[in-house]
Short mmCIF file of C-alpha atoms in Angstrom, two decimals:
data_model
loop_
_atom_site.label_atom_id
_atom_site.label_comp_id
_atom_site.label_asym_id
_atom_site.label_seq_id
_atom_site.Cartn_x
_atom_site.Cartn_y
_atom_site.Cartn_z
CA UNK A 1 133.46 139.98 -114.22
CA UNK A 2 133.16 136.89 -112.60
CA UNK A 3 130.34 137.49 -110.37
CA UNK A 4 128.37 138.92 -113.92
CA UNK A 5 129.23 135.58 -114.53
CA UNK A 6 127.64 133.80 -112.32
CA UNK A 7 124.77 135.24 -112.35
CA UNK A 8 124.78 134.75 -116.33
CA UNK A 9 125.25 131.52 -115.13
CA UNK A 10 122.89 130.72 -112.15
CA UNK A 11 120.12 132.08 -114.19
CA UNK A 12 120.90 130.62 -116.60
CA UNK A 13 120.15 127.34 -114.93
CA UNK A 14 117.02 128.38 -114.26
CA UNK A 15 115.91 129.32 -117.77
CA UNK A 16 116.64 125.14 -118.62
CA UNK A 17 113.98 124.54 -115.38
CA UNK A 18 111.47 127.05 -116.46
CA UNK A 19 111.66 125.63 -119.99
CA UNK A 20 111.78 121.33 -118.49
CA UNK A 21 108.54 123.21 -116.81
CA UNK A 22 106.84 123.65 -119.48
CA UNK A 23 108.11 120.88 -121.33
CA UNK A 24 106.42 118.38 -118.98
CA UNK A 25 104.84 120.49 -116.66
CA UNK A 26 101.63 118.93 -114.90
CA UNK A 27 98.38 121.89 -116.16
CA UNK A 28 98.59 124.49 -118.56
CA UNK A 29 98.82 126.85 -115.22
CA UNK A 30 102.14 125.24 -114.97
CA UNK A 31 103.41 125.69 -118.64
CA UNK A 32 101.91 128.89 -119.19
CA UNK A 33 104.21 130.36 -115.44
CA UNK A 34 107.04 128.66 -117.21
CA UNK A 35 107.37 130.13 -120.98
CA UNK A 36 106.11 133.25 -118.13
CA UNK A 37 109.65 132.98 -116.33
CA UNK A 38 111.86 132.03 -119.26
CA UNK A 39 111.35 135.14 -121.21
CA UNK A 40 111.73 136.70 -117.44
CA UNK A 41 114.83 135.03 -117.41
CA UNK A 42 115.52 135.97 -121.29
CA UNK A 43 115.32 139.91 -120.08
CA UNK A 44 117.59 139.18 -117.56
CA UNK A 45 119.95 137.73 -119.87
CA UNK A 46 119.66 140.10 -122.07
CA UNK A 47 120.66 143.23 -119.29
CA UNK A 48 123.16 140.79 -117.43
CA UNK A 49 125.18 139.93 -121.01
CA UNK A 50 124.44 143.44 -121.87
CA UNK A 51 126.68 144.60 -118.49
CA UNK A 52 129.39 141.85 -119.68
CA UNK A 53 129.65 143.65 -122.74
CA UNK A 54 129.36 147.05 -122.11
CA UNK A 55 126.69 147.47 -123.94
CA UNK A 56 124.25 149.52 -122.39
CA UNK A 57 122.12 149.64 -125.56
CA UNK A 58 120.71 146.11 -124.62
CA UNK A 59 119.17 147.23 -122.25
CA UNK A 60 116.30 149.33 -123.86
CA UNK A 61 116.21 145.14 -125.55
CA UNK A 62 115.95 144.08 -122.46
CA UNK A 63 113.22 147.00 -121.82
CA UNK A 64 111.38 145.90 -124.69
CA UNK A 65 111.86 142.25 -124.40
CA UNK A 66 109.69 142.37 -121.04
CA UNK A 67 106.96 144.60 -122.02
CA UNK A 68 107.63 141.54 -125.62
CA UNK A 69 106.32 139.74 -122.53
CA UNK A 70 104.37 142.02 -120.39
CA UNK A 71 101.18 141.67 -123.65
CA UNK A 72 102.32 138.21 -125.05
CA UNK A 73 100.93 136.62 -121.33
CA UNK A 74 97.97 138.83 -121.38
CA UNK A 75 96.95 138.14 -124.40
CA UNK A 76 97.54 134.47 -123.73
CA UNK A 77 94.85 134.83 -121.43
CA UNK A 78 92.16 136.22 -122.86
CA UNK A 79 92.53 133.97 -125.12
CA UNK A 80 92.27 130.51 -122.59
CA UNK A 81 89.00 133.50 -120.57
CA UNK A 82 87.29 133.95 -123.96
CA UNK A 83 88.96 130.96 -126.46
CA UNK A 84 88.95 133.81 -128.83
CA UNK A 85 90.95 137.16 -129.63
CA UNK A 86 87.60 139.17 -129.37
CA UNK A 87 84.52 138.92 -127.39
CA UNK A 88 82.80 137.10 -124.65
CA UNK A 89 82.05 133.46 -125.45
CA UNK A 90 78.28 133.86 -125.13
CA UNK A 91 75.48 137.32 -125.73
CA UNK A 92 77.52 140.80 -125.70
CA UNK A 93 76.42 141.31 -122.41
CA UNK A 94 79.15 143.70 -119.95
CA UNK A 95 78.60 141.62 -116.99
CA UNK A 96 80.09 138.25 -119.34
CA UNK A 97 83.94 140.27 -118.67
#
């Protein structure tokens, strides 16, 4: 139990550092990476708390949150590339992709 509590504390500290990087990051890419790291830390915290409370169903919640985090990252990258969630900025050519 102590080991899981120490791991949860380490993940919490890492999440706080990622949150600080997201708020103070010098560039947009640093902020995106920090938010993605924060989401990964959240998945780890959910899994660790599931072990600490002896509730294995929390791992399913952590898995769903990881998938949502991944889809959110892909959506942000697509939005940055195309300026919208539709198609390319100019023309209808597939070579623009």
